[in-house]
Amino acid sequence: MANAKNTERNAFTFIWKIENFNYYVHEEMSSPAFFVHSIDSEFVVELFCDNHQSDESMIACYLKLVRALNCESSFIELDFEFSILAIDGSPLISKEKVKKQFKEGKRRGFWDFIPLHYVAKNRTIVFLPQGTLTLQCKIWKTEGEMSETAVCFARTRMGIEQSSFVWPIEEFSAFKEGFTVPYSVRKASEQDPSISLNFQLATASSEGKKFELEFTPENVPQMSTDKNRKDSSNKTGFYDFKLSFLNASGVGKFHQEKNRLESHKIYKLRVLITEDLLNVKNGFLVDDVLSLKCHFTFYKGIISEEIERTLYGSAAKSDILDSRPVVLYHDSLSACISSLKDMYKFLYDAQMFCDVKLRTGSCCFSVHKSILSAKSRVFESMFEVEMKDDILEILDVDPETLRKVINYMYTDTIDDMQLENIYRLYEAAKKYKIFTLQKKCTLILSENLNKHNACEMLGFADKHEDKNFKSFVQDFILKHKEEVTGSTAWKILEKRNTVLAEEIYRLM
């Protein structure tokens, strides 16, 4: 943090927001140039990955003097501070240098500003909300005072282009060693990357089948993060690749990925497909078809950059822009909520600080009491009872449904839209009084209501005493009474639940 002397003095504050920085942590980049009128000088901020001065890769951060006007001496002496800001504007990390001399074309700063893994891996959600880095640089005169306080906002957008497709491998069980299946992705335009893939069985053993997936993208966007570089021969195309297997519900699992691949090279991804994965119960091999989901992310470099606004004097000193931890960028509320969901999901995926386990059948899920208690009063009450080895037995929900319930409580999303599973999810939500999940399940059922399943949904709504949903289904049946009451499903309903059928007849 800035020393006590500087916090009381006028400063020039430069706040630089870099979108999609999570894809470019290894690249060298410089900010839009900004002019500090109090010292008649133009600067840029430079970022790059430094792995030469220590065993650990670091993100280096520098302030560079581009030009100085009306400067009486050969240098300018400044104090400055770099900070990475959280989504609420508070500093996550700050480093300061004092009495540093700047000459035109020279830079000062930190080669070890922050370890790369902090930003790129361990704490990505904290340092890069929505994939965006917010870097702040404060500048003071070492001697004397800036004529006024100023705050300058800049934004750089790093471009990405994504391509995702599902590749069905047919007659999978007939694969023999050396057998290769080619695949080519159609281009939407001449400018789009073209992708050729080969899927080959390398070896088969008791462990399973080992495959090699070879991929060769062409016409990959050539990118540079240095806007001053004019030699196009130095530009390189990079991309990320992610592979996952899709189950019968279209949910991807068993992810594998490669990052920062060079466009001019051929890469192979080795994949072990075990017998357990191919078990019919797991649903990954449907009608002898294995579905691969391939996802490419191509780097496009800087696609836009600008100084958004600069505030001076009293405007820069307002409550919104002072040094307290406040929101410096008015991102939408949905973006903040999304960031919070990402944090919850990260806690669950990383299994960090879990303090209780839910066990159903042979499956055990490590979770956080606080998060589940906030979503469900039933869980809150259950956690108040003493548990052996911090394990809570769940006897009335099957493992897969419990997994979906937990996923919802951490992410507010439902990852499986099959009606059969939505019925089970609704029942679990009702038992554990997770009302928002119950409402979402009702909405999904309502959107999928049709003449063929109307009787089934009517019985389900009646069984669970869901008056609103039952009324919705009854209205649908009345609008399509000839088709519904003439169906086999209606005849079965009349035999099994005459009271429910009579209710419809009375409404006609």
Short mmCIF file of C-alpha atoms in Angstrom, two decimals:
data_model
loop_
_atom_site.label_atom_id
_atom_site.label_comp_id
_atom_site.label_asym_id
_atom_site.label_seq_id
_atom_site.Cartn_x
_atom_site.Cartn_y
_atom_site.Cartn_z
CA MET A 1 0.00 0.00 0.00
CA ALA A 2 1.07 3.59 -0.55
CA ASN A 3 3.02 5.15 2.29
CA ALA A 4 1.26 7.57 4.62
CA LYS A 5 2.90 10.59 2.99
CA ASN A 6 1.61 9.76 -0.50
CA THR A 7 -1.97 8.92 0.56
CA GLU A 8 -2.46 12.56 1.55
CA ARG A 9 -1.07 13.98 -1.73
CA ASN A 10 -2.52 14.59 -5.17
CA ALA A 11 -1.96 11.59 -7.43
CA PHE A 12 -2.56 10.59 -11.02
CA THR A 13 -4.37 7.22 -11.03
CA PHE A 14 -4.45 5.04 -14.13
CA ILE A 15 -6.94 2.14 -14.08
CA TRP A 16 -6.53 -0.37 -16.91
CA LYS A 17 -9.07 -3.10 -17.53
CA ILE A 18 -7.91 -5.99 -19.76
CA GLU A 19 -10.71 -8.25 -21.01
CA ASN A 20 -9.99 -11.95 -21.70
CA PHE A 21 -6.66 -11.60 -19.92
CA ASN A 22 -7.04 -15.21 -18.74
CA TYR A 23 -6.10 -16.33 -22.27
CA TYR A 24 -3.11 -13.97 -22.54
CA VAL A 25 -1.24 -14.30 -19.23
CA HIS A 26 1.91 -15.37 -21.11
CA GLU A 27 1.90 -12.49 -23.61
CA GLU A 28 3.67 -9.15 -23.50
CA MET A 29 1.27 -6.23 -23.77
CA SER A 30 1.21 -2.50 -23.24
CA SER A 31 -1.64 -0.20 -22.25
CA PRO A 32 -3.06 2.69 -24.27
CA ALA A 33 -0.78 5.71 -23.80
CA PHE A 34 -1.99 8.22 -21.18
CA PHE A 35 -0.87 11.81 -20.60
CA VAL A 36 -0.19 13.22 -17.13
CA HIS A 37 -0.73 16.97 -17.50
CA SER A 38 0.70 17.84 -14.08
CA ILE A 39 4.14 16.74 -15.27
CA ASP A 40 3.62 17.17 -19.06
CA SER A 41 4.54 13.54 -19.73
CA GLU A 42 3.12 10.53 -21.58
CA PHE A 43 3.33 7.00 -20.17
CA VAL A 44 2.31 3.40 -20.88
CA VAL A 45 2.02 0.42 -18.53
CA GLU A 46 3.66 -2.82 -19.68
CA LEU A 47 2.85 -6.38 -18.58
CA PHE A 48 4.61 -9.63 -19.46
CA CYS A 49 5.52 -13.03 -18.06
CA ASP A 50 9.09 -13.20 -16.71
CA ASN A 51 10.53 -16.68 -16.18
CA HIS A 52 14.23 -15.84 -16.53
CA GLN A 53 15.12 -14.37 -13.15
CA SER A 54 13.75 -17.14 -10.88
CA ASP A 55 12.58 -20.75 -10.97
CA GLU A 56 8.99 -19.53 -10.72
CA SER A 57 7.23 -17.68 -13.55
CA MET A 58 6.23 -14.17 -12.51
CA ILE A 59 4.03 -11.48 -13.99
CA ALA A 60 6.21 -8.41 -14.50
CA CYS A 61 4.67 -4.94 -14.34
CA TYR A 62 6.37 -1.71 -15.47
CA LEU A 63 5.64 2.00 -15.92
CA LYS A 64 7.35 3.38 -19.04
CA LEU A 65 7.97 7.04 -19.89
CA VAL A 66 7.16 7.53 -23.59
CA ARG A 67 7.91 11.26 -23.84
CA ALA A 68 8.41 14.23 -21.54
CA LEU A 69 7.62 17.81 -22.58
CA ASN A 70 9.14 20.93 -21.08
CA CYS A 71 11.41 18.87 -18.86
CA GLU A 72 14.31 20.98 -17.51
CA SER A 73 16.44 18.00 -16.44
CA SER A 74 17.32 14.75 -18.22
CA PHE A 75 14.97 12.75 -16.03
CA ILE A 76 11.76 12.87 -13.97
CA GLU A 77 11.72 11.55 -10.41
CA LEU A 78 8.49 9.86 -9.33
CA ASP A 79 6.90 7.61 -6.72
CA PHE A 80 4.45 5.03 -8.06
CA GLU A 81 2.35 2.11 -6.91
CA PHE A 82 0.85 -0.85 -8.81
CA SER A 83 -2.24 -2.74 -7.56
CA ILE A 84 -4.49 -5.48 -8.88
CA LEU A 85 -8.08 -4.61 -7.98
CA ALA A 86 -10.85 -6.98 -6.93
CA ILE A 87 -14.32 -6.75 -8.43
CA ASP A 88 -15.31 -4.30 -5.66
CA GLY A 89 -12.34 -2.02 -6.36
CA SER A 90 -10.30 -3.02 -3.32
CA PRO A 91 -6.61 -3.87 -3.84
CA LEU A 92 -5.74 -7.57 -3.85
CA ILE A 93 -2.01 -6.89 -4.05
CA SER A 94 -0.02 -3.65 -4.08
CA LYS A 95 3.66 -2.80 -4.53
CA GLU A 96 5.27 0.64 -4.40
CA LYS A 97 8.54 2.22 -5.50
CA VAL A 98 9.77 5.66 -4.45
CA LYS A 99 12.29 8.15 -5.82
CA LYS A 100 12.66 6.41 -9.20
CA GLN A 101 14.20 8.34 -12.07
CA PHE A 102 12.51 8.09 -15.48
CA LYS A 103 14.08 8.90 -18.85
CA GLU A 104 12.31 8.78 -22.20
CA GLY A 105 11.98 5.20 -23.42
CA LYS A 106 12.98 3.73 -20.03
CA ARG A 107 10.75 1.82 -17.66
CA ARG A 108 10.62 1.17 -13.93
CA GLY A 109 8.69 -1.44 -12.03
CA PHE A 110 8.64 -5.02 -10.78
CA TRP A 111 9.86 -8.14 -12.60
CA ASP A 112 8.29 -10.16 -9.73
CA PHE A 113 5.00 -8.29 -9.28
CA ILE A 114 2.97 -11.46 -8.65
CA PRO A 115 3.52 -15.22 -9.25
CA LEU A 116 1.88 -16.32 -12.49
CA HIS A 117 0.12 -19.29 -10.92
CA TYR A 118 -1.74 -16.97 -8.52
CA VAL A 119 -3.48 -15.29 -11.42
CA ALA A 120 -3.64 -18.12 -13.97
CA LYS A 121 -4.50 -21.10 -11.76
CA ASN A 122 -4.88 -20.93 -7.99
CA ARG A 123 -7.00 -17.80 -7.60
CA THR A 124 -8.28 -17.07 -11.09
CA ILE A 125 -11.81 -16.31 -9.90
CA VAL A 126 -10.52 -13.67 -7.47
CA PHE A 127 -7.89 -12.02 -9.68
CA LEU A 128 -9.70 -12.41 -13.02
CA PRO A 129 -13.48 -12.08 -12.51
CA GLN A 130 -15.13 -12.72 -15.87
CA GLY A 131 -11.62 -13.29 -17.26
CA THR A 132 -10.76 -9.61 -16.79
CA LEU A 133 -7.70 -8.15 -15.04
CA THR A 134 -8.04 -4.69 -13.47
CA LEU A 135 -4.65 -3.07 -12.90
CA GLN A 136 -4.19 0.26 -11.13
CA CYS A 137 -1.12 2.51 -11.27
CA LYS A 138 -0.86 5.56 -8.99
CA ILE A 139 1.79 8.20 -9.68
CA TRP A 140 3.10 10.96 -7.39
CA LYS A 141 5.86 13.51 -7.75
CA THR A 142 8.76 12.62 -5.48
CA GLU A 143 9.33 16.30 -4.75
CA GLY A 144 6.57 18.83 -4.86
CA GLU A 145 2.90 18.26 -5.60
CA MET A 146 0.80 17.32 -8.61
CA SER A 147 -1.30 20.36 -9.57
CA GLU A 148 -4.49 18.31 -9.22
CA THR A 149 -5.79 14.81 -8.65
CA ALA A 150 -6.78 12.90 -11.79
CA VAL A 151 -8.14 9.44 -12.60
CA CYS A 152 -7.86 7.91 -16.07
CA PHE A 153 -9.81 4.80 -17.15
CA ALA A 154 -8.58 2.63 -20.01
CA ARG A 155 -9.78 -0.64 -21.53
CA THR A 156 -8.10 -3.21 -23.76
CA ARG A 157 -10.04 -6.08 -25.22
CA MET A 158 -8.08 -9.17 -26.15
CA GLY A 159 -9.94 -11.10 -28.82
CA ILE A 160 -10.79 -14.79 -28.87
CA GLU A 161 -12.63 -16.90 -31.43
CA GLN A 162 -14.23 -20.15 -30.32
CA SER A 163 -15.25 -23.22 -32.29
CA SER A 164 -17.11 -26.13 -30.69
CA PHE A 165 -18.56 -29.27 -32.26
CA VAL A 166 -19.63 -32.82 -31.45
CA TRP A 167 -17.88 -35.66 -33.25
CA PRO A 168 -19.79 -38.99 -33.19
CA ILE A 169 -17.45 -42.03 -33.45
CA GLU A 170 -19.69 -44.75 -34.88
CA GLU A 171 -19.24 -48.52 -34.53
CA PHE A 172 -16.84 -47.86 -31.71
CA SER A 173 -16.67 -51.45 -30.45
CA ALA A 174 -15.33 -52.59 -33.86
CA PHE A 175 -12.18 -50.44 -33.55
CA LYS A 176 -8.92 -52.33 -34.05
CA GLU A 177 -5.34 -51.22 -33.50
CA GLY A 178 -4.18 -48.79 -36.17
CA PHE A 179 -7.74 -48.01 -37.29
CA THR A 180 -8.18 -44.27 -37.98
CA VAL A 181 -11.27 -42.11 -38.35
CA PRO A 182 -10.77 -38.67 -39.97
CA TYR A 183 -12.93 -35.61 -39.38
CA SER A 184 -12.99 -32.11 -40.89
CA VAL A 185 -14.84 -29.08 -39.59
CA ARG A 186 -16.72 -26.99 -42.11
CA LYS A 187 -15.81 -23.32 -42.26
CA ALA A 188 -18.51 -20.67 -42.04
CA SER A 189 -16.33 -18.31 -44.11
CA GLU A 190 -12.96 -18.24 -45.85
CA GLN A 191 -11.47 -16.31 -42.93
CA ASP A 192 -12.42 -18.94 -40.33
CA PRO A 193 -9.88 -21.52 -39.12
CA SER A 194 -10.21 -24.96 -40.68
CA ILE A 195 -9.69 -27.99 -38.45
CA SER A 196 -8.70 -31.52 -39.43
CA LEU A 197 -8.71 -34.33 -36.87
CA ASN A 198 -7.77 -38.01 -36.80
CA PHE A 199 -8.94 -40.46 -34.12
CA GLN A 200 -6.82 -43.61 -33.98
CA LEU A 201 -6.70 -46.67 -31.73
CA ALA A 202 -3.07 -46.98 -30.63
CA THR A 203 -3.17 -49.97 -28.25
CA ALA A 204 -5.69 -52.14 -26.44
CA SER A 205 -5.00 -53.75 -23.06
CA SER A 206 -6.70 -54.87 -19.85
CA GLU A 207 -6.69 -51.22 -18.71
CA GLY A 208 -8.74 -50.18 -21.70
CA LYS A 209 -8.17 -48.72 -25.14
CA LYS A 210 -5.54 -46.04 -25.70
CA PHE A 211 -6.37 -43.62 -28.48
CA GLU A 212 -4.50 -40.77 -30.12
CA LEU A 213 -6.40 -37.69 -31.22
CA GLU A 214 -4.38 -35.72 -33.77
CA PHE A 215 -5.51 -32.22 -34.69
CA THR A 216 -4.19 -29.68 -37.18
CA PRO A 217 -5.94 -26.28 -37.38
CA GLU A 218 -5.14 -24.14 -40.42
CA ASN A 219 -5.73 -20.44 -41.12
CA VAL A 220 -5.42 -19.73 -37.37
CA PRO A 221 -5.61 -15.98 -36.60
CA GLN A 222 -2.08 -14.55 -36.36
CA MET A 223 -1.92 -12.35 -33.34
CA SER A 224 0.38 -9.97 -31.55
CA THR A 225 -0.23 -8.18 -28.26
CA ASP A 226 2.38 -5.56 -29.12
CA LYS A 227 0.57 -2.90 -31.14
CA ASN A 228 3.89 -1.25 -32.04
CA ARG A 229 5.30 -4.35 -33.75
CA LYS A 230 5.23 -3.87 -37.51
CA ASP A 231 7.04 -7.02 -38.59
CA SER A 232 4.21 -9.50 -39.24
CA SER A 233 6.70 -12.35 -39.49
CA ASN A 234 7.07 -12.21 -35.70
CA LYS A 235 3.38 -12.83 -35.16
CA THR A 236 2.26 -16.30 -34.12
CA GLY A 237 -1.11 -18.03 -33.97
CA PHE A 238 -2.04 -19.69 -30.67
CA TYR A 239 -5.04 -21.70 -29.55
CA ASP A 240 -6.41 -23.87 -26.73
CA PHE A 241 -8.03 -27.27 -27.19
CA LYS A 242 -10.45 -29.05 -24.84
CA LEU A 243 -11.88 -32.55 -25.26
CA SER A 244 -14.74 -34.13 -23.31
CA PHE A 245 -16.96 -37.20 -23.63
CA LEU A 246 -20.71 -36.70 -23.84
CA ASN A 247 -23.17 -38.98 -22.06
CA ALA A 248 -26.67 -39.74 -23.27
CA SER A 249 -27.93 -36.50 -21.69
CA GLY A 250 -25.39 -34.45 -23.61
CA VAL A 251 -23.38 -33.63 -20.47
CA GLY A 252 -19.61 -33.51 -21.00
CA LYS A 253 -17.28 -35.31 -18.59
CA PHE A 254 -13.70 -36.59 -18.33
CA HIS A 255 -12.25 -33.37 -19.71
CA GLN A 256 -8.75 -33.17 -21.17
CA GLU A 257 -7.15 -30.04 -22.53
CA LYS A 258 -4.03 -28.49 -24.00
CA ASN A 259 -3.33 -24.77 -23.80
CA ARG A 260 -1.34 -22.24 -25.79
CA LEU A 261 -0.67 -24.47 -28.78
CA GLU A 262 1.21 -23.04 -31.76
CA SER A 263 -0.67 -22.91 -35.03
CA HIS A 264 2.07 -24.34 -37.26
CA LYS A 265 2.51 -27.57 -35.27
CA ILE A 266 0.67 -30.90 -35.29
CA TYR A 267 -0.43 -32.06 -31.84
CA LYS A 268 -1.57 -35.41 -30.46
CA LEU A 269 -3.69 -35.93 -27.39
CA ARG A 270 -3.46 -39.41 -25.84
CA VAL A 271 -6.71 -40.67 -24.37
CA LEU A 272 -7.33 -43.79 -22.26
CA ILE A 273 -10.90 -45.06 -22.58
CA THR A 274 -11.56 -47.60 -19.82
CA GLU A 275 -14.12 -50.38 -19.73
CA ASP A 276 -15.78 -48.58 -16.83
CA LEU A 277 -16.35 -45.53 -19.02
CA LEU A 278 -17.95 -47.71 -21.69
CA ASN A 279 -20.26 -49.43 -19.21
CA VAL A 280 -23.84 -49.11 -20.48
CA LYS A 281 -24.96 -47.72 -17.10
CA ASN A 282 -22.69 -44.70 -17.52
CA GLY A 283 -24.39 -43.79 -20.79
CA PHE A 284 -21.31 -42.76 -22.75
CA LEU A 285 -21.64 -45.45 -25.42
CA VAL A 286 -25.10 -45.17 -26.98
CA ASP A 287 -25.96 -47.51 -29.89
CA ASP A 288 -22.22 -48.16 -30.23
CA VAL A 289 -21.55 -44.45 -30.80
CA LEU A 290 -19.02 -42.54 -28.68
CA SER A 291 -19.59 -38.78 -28.81
CA LEU A 292 -16.60 -36.47 -28.46
CA LYS A 293 -17.05 -32.77 -27.83
CA CYS A 294 -14.14 -30.73 -29.20
CA HIS A 295 -13.70 -27.09 -28.26
CA PHE A 296 -11.08 -24.77 -29.80
CA THR A 297 -10.30 -21.26 -28.58
CA PHE A 298 -8.18 -19.18 -30.98
CA TYR A 299 -6.28 -16.10 -29.80
CA LYS A 300 -6.79 -12.95 -31.92
CA GLY A 301 -4.66 -10.44 -30.00
CA ILE A 302 -5.73 -6.86 -29.32
CA ILE A 303 -9.00 -6.10 -31.09
CA SER A 304 -9.76 -2.80 -29.34
CA GLU A 305 -8.20 -0.39 -26.88
CA GLU A 306 -9.12 3.06 -25.71
CA ILE A 307 -8.93 5.68 -23.00
CA GLU A 308 -12.55 5.67 -21.83
CA ARG A 309 -12.53 8.82 -19.70
CA THR A 310 -10.36 10.99 -17.49
CA LEU A 311 -11.64 12.84 -14.44
CA TYR A 312 -9.92 15.80 -12.80
CA GLY A 313 -10.12 17.64 -9.50
CA SER A 314 -13.28 17.21 -7.44
CA ALA A 315 -14.71 14.62 -9.84
CA ALA A 316 -11.67 12.42 -9.29
CA LYS A 317 -11.98 12.84 -5.52
CA SER A 318 -15.64 11.81 -5.37
CA ASP A 319 -16.74 8.93 -3.22
CA ILE A 320 -16.96 6.63 -6.24
CA LEU A 321 -13.34 7.08 -7.22
CA ASP A 322 -11.48 7.54 -3.95
CA SER A 323 -9.11 5.01 -2.47
CA ARG A 324 -11.72 3.15 -0.44
CA PRO A 325 -12.84 -0.31 -1.59
CA VAL A 326 -15.74 0.65 -3.83
CA VAL A 327 -16.90 -0.43 -7.25
CA LEU A 328 -14.76 1.39 -9.79
CA TYR A 329 -16.47 -0.08 -12.83
CA HIS A 330 -20.23 -0.23 -12.97
CA ASP A 331 -20.47 -3.78 -14.23
CA SER A 332 -23.96 -5.19 -14.43
CA LEU A 333 -25.47 -6.87 -11.39
CA SER A 334 -25.67 -10.11 -13.34
CA ALA A 335 -21.90 -10.08 -13.83
CA CYS A 336 -21.37 -9.73 -10.07
CA ILE A 337 -23.81 -12.56 -9.37
CA SER A 338 -22.11 -14.70 -11.98
CA SER A 339 -18.76 -14.07 -10.32
CA LEU A 340 -20.18 -15.19 -6.97
CA LYS A 341 -21.51 -18.38 -8.58
CA ASP A 342 -18.07 -18.98 -10.07
CA MET A 343 -16.55 -18.68 -6.60
CA TYR A 344 -18.99 -21.20 -5.12
CA LYS A 345 -18.36 -23.60 -7.99
CA PHE A 346 -14.61 -23.20 -7.55
CA LEU A 347 -14.90 -24.06 -3.84
CA TYR A 348 -16.86 -27.20 -4.66
CA ASP A 349 -14.74 -28.32 -7.63
CA ALA A 350 -11.52 -27.74 -5.70
CA GLN A 351 -13.00 -29.41 -2.57
CA MET A 352 -11.56 -26.60 -0.47
CA PHE A 353 -12.54 -26.28 3.21
CA CYS A 354 -15.38 -28.85 3.00
CA ASP A 355 -16.67 -29.62 6.50
CA VAL A 356 -19.28 -32.36 6.00
CA LYS A 357 -19.99 -35.32 3.71
CA LEU A 358 -23.34 -36.43 2.29
CA ARG A 359 -23.53 -40.18 1.76
CA THR A 360 -26.11 -42.02 -0.29
CA GLY A 361 -25.57 -45.62 -1.26
CA SER A 362 -21.91 -46.10 -2.07
CA CYS A 363 -21.37 -42.44 -3.07
CA CYS A 364 -20.05 -39.71 -0.79
CA PHE A 365 -20.06 -35.96 -1.57
CA SER A 366 -17.90 -33.46 0.35
CA VAL A 367 -19.72 -30.14 0.79
CA HIS A 368 -19.87 -26.96 2.88
CA LYS A 369 -22.47 -26.72 5.66
CA SER A 370 -22.80 -22.95 5.28
CA ILE A 371 -23.68 -23.06 1.57
CA LEU A 372 -26.20 -25.91 1.86
CA SER A 373 -27.77 -24.36 4.99
CA ALA A 374 -28.26 -21.08 3.13
CA LYS A 375 -30.14 -22.91 0.37
CA SER A 376 -32.15 -25.38 2.47
CA ARG A 377 -33.63 -25.13 5.97
CA VAL A 378 -33.91 -28.90 6.01
CA PHE A 379 -30.17 -29.30 5.60
CA GLU A 380 -29.65 -26.55 8.18
CA SER A 381 -31.67 -28.55 10.73
CA MET A 382 -29.92 -31.81 9.85
CA PHE A 383 -26.48 -30.23 10.34
CA GLU A 384 -27.43 -29.20 13.88
CA VAL A 385 -27.59 -32.86 14.90
CA GLU A 386 -24.31 -34.48 15.92
CA MET A 387 -22.91 -36.67 13.13
CA LYS A 388 -20.44 -39.50 13.27
CA ASP A 389 -17.23 -38.61 11.38
CA ASP A 390 -19.06 -35.57 9.92
CA ILE A 391 -21.04 -37.83 7.58
CA LEU A 392 -24.73 -37.21 6.94
CA GLU A 393 -26.65 -40.20 5.58
CA ILE A 394 -29.13 -39.36 2.80
CA LEU A 395 -31.49 -42.31 2.47
CA ASP A 396 -34.24 -40.92 0.25
CA VAL A 397 -32.32 -39.60 -2.77
CA ASP A 398 -30.34 -41.61 -5.31
CA PRO A 399 -26.66 -40.68 -5.90
CA GLU A 400 -27.10 -39.07 -9.32
CA THR A 401 -30.04 -36.94 -8.20
CA LEU A 402 -28.15 -35.87 -5.08
CA ARG A 403 -25.22 -34.85 -7.27
CA LYS A 404 -27.56 -32.67 -9.34
CA VAL A 405 -29.07 -31.13 -6.18
CA ILE A 406 -25.60 -30.26 -4.85
CA ASN A 407 -24.56 -28.86 -8.22
CA TYR A 408 -27.62 -26.59 -8.18
CA MET A 409 -26.98 -25.35 -4.64
CA TYR A 410 -23.49 -24.26 -5.67
CA THR A 411 -24.21 -22.93 -9.16
CA ASP A 412 -27.97 -22.21 -9.48
CA THR A 413 -27.93 -24.26 -12.68
CA ILE A 414 -29.47 -27.59 -13.73
CA ASP A 415 -27.09 -29.67 -15.83
CA ASP A 416 -29.55 -32.31 -17.07
CA MET A 417 -32.85 -31.46 -18.80
CA GLN A 418 -34.21 -35.00 -19.32
CA LEU A 419 -37.79 -35.10 -17.99
CA GLU A 420 -37.29 -38.33 -16.07
CA ASN A 421 -34.45 -36.72 -14.14
CA ILE A 422 -36.34 -33.44 -13.69
CA TYR A 423 -39.13 -35.38 -11.95
CA ARG A 424 -36.60 -36.80 -9.49
CA LEU A 425 -34.96 -33.43 -9.02
CA TYR A 426 -38.34 -31.82 -8.27
CA GLU A 427 -39.08 -34.47 -5.64
CA ALA A 428 -35.70 -33.97 -3.96
CA ALA A 429 -36.13 -30.18 -4.03
CA LYS A 430 -39.53 -30.53 -2.38
CA LYS A 431 -38.22 -32.88 0.33
CA TYR A 432 -35.36 -30.58 1.23
CA LYS A 433 -37.33 -27.36 0.72
CA ILE A 434 -35.06 -25.91 -1.97
CA PHE A 435 -37.86 -23.77 -3.32
CA THR A 436 -35.98 -22.06 -6.15
CA LEU A 437 -34.93 -25.44 -7.54
CA GLN A 438 -38.50 -26.71 -7.26
CA LYS A 439 -39.75 -23.69 -9.23
CA LYS A 440 -37.11 -24.18 -11.92
CA CYS A 441 -38.09 -27.83 -12.29
CA THR A 442 -41.74 -26.81 -12.63
CA LEU A 443 -40.78 -24.31 -15.32
CA ILE A 444 -38.85 -26.97 -17.26
CA LEU A 445 -41.77 -29.40 -17.01
CA SER A 446 -44.19 -26.67 -18.16
CA GLU A 447 -42.03 -25.87 -21.18
CA ASN A 448 -41.97 -29.55 -22.16
CA LEU A 449 -45.68 -30.20 -21.66
CA ASN A 450 -47.32 -31.76 -24.74
CA LYS A 451 -50.26 -33.96 -25.76
CA HIS A 452 -48.28 -37.14 -25.19
CA ASN A 453 -47.13 -36.47 -21.61
CA ALA A 454 -50.03 -34.32 -20.34
CA CYS A 455 -51.64 -37.20 -18.38
CA GLU A 456 -48.32 -38.12 -16.81
CA MET A 457 -47.66 -34.52 -15.73
CA LEU A 458 -51.21 -34.13 -14.41
CA GLY A 459 -50.72 -37.17 -12.19
CA PHE A 460 -47.33 -35.87 -11.04
CA ALA A 461 -48.72 -32.42 -10.15
CA ASP A 462 -51.65 -34.00 -8.27
CA LYS A 463 -49.37 -36.40 -6.36
CA HIS A 464 -47.20 -33.53 -5.11
CA GLU A 465 -50.15 -31.20 -4.44
CA ASP A 466 -48.68 -28.53 -6.70
CA LYS A 467 -51.84 -26.53 -7.32
CA ASN A 468 -50.35 -23.98 -9.73
CA PHE A 469 -48.68 -26.61 -11.91
CA LYS A 470 -51.79 -28.82 -11.79
CA SER A 471 -53.96 -25.90 -12.92
CA PHE A 472 -51.51 -25.20 -15.76
CA VAL A 473 -51.70 -28.82 -16.98
CA GLN A 474 -55.50 -28.88 -16.67
CA ASP A 475 -55.78 -25.75 -18.85
CA PHE A 476 -53.53 -27.41 -21.45
CA ILE A 477 -55.68 -30.57 -21.48
CA LEU A 478 -58.87 -28.52 -21.89
CA LYS A 479 -57.35 -26.74 -24.90
CA HIS A 480 -56.40 -30.09 -26.47
CA LYS A 481 -59.18 -32.24 -25.00
CA GLU A 482 -59.90 -34.28 -28.12
CA GLU A 483 -56.28 -35.38 -28.61
CA VAL A 484 -55.59 -35.98 -24.91
CA THR A 485 -58.82 -37.71 -23.86
CA GLY A 486 -58.67 -39.90 -26.93
CA SER A 487 -55.19 -41.21 -26.10
CA THR A 488 -54.14 -44.48 -24.50
CA ALA A 489 -52.55 -42.53 -21.65
CA TRP A 490 -55.94 -40.99 -20.80
CA LYS A 491 -57.62 -44.41 -20.65
CA ILE A 492 -54.91 -45.57 -18.23
CA LEU A 493 -55.44 -42.42 -16.12
CA GLU A 494 -59.21 -43.07 -15.96
CA LYS A 495 -58.58 -46.58 -14.58
CA ARG A 496 -55.87 -45.63 -12.09
CA ASN A 497 -57.15 -42.26 -10.89
CA THR A 498 -60.83 -41.81 -11.61
CA VAL A 499 -61.07 -38.79 -9.30
CA LEU A 500 -58.44 -36.90 -11.30
CA ALA A 501 -60.10 -37.77 -14.61
CA GLU A 502 -63.52 -36.70 -13.29
CA GLU A 503 -62.06 -33.32 -12.32
CA ILE A 504 -61.17 -32.74 -15.98
CA TYR A 505 -64.65 -33.81 -17.15
CA ARG A 506 -66.26 -31.36 -14.71
CA LEU A 507 -64.10 -28.53 -16.10
CA MET A 508 -65.11 -29.24 -19.71
#
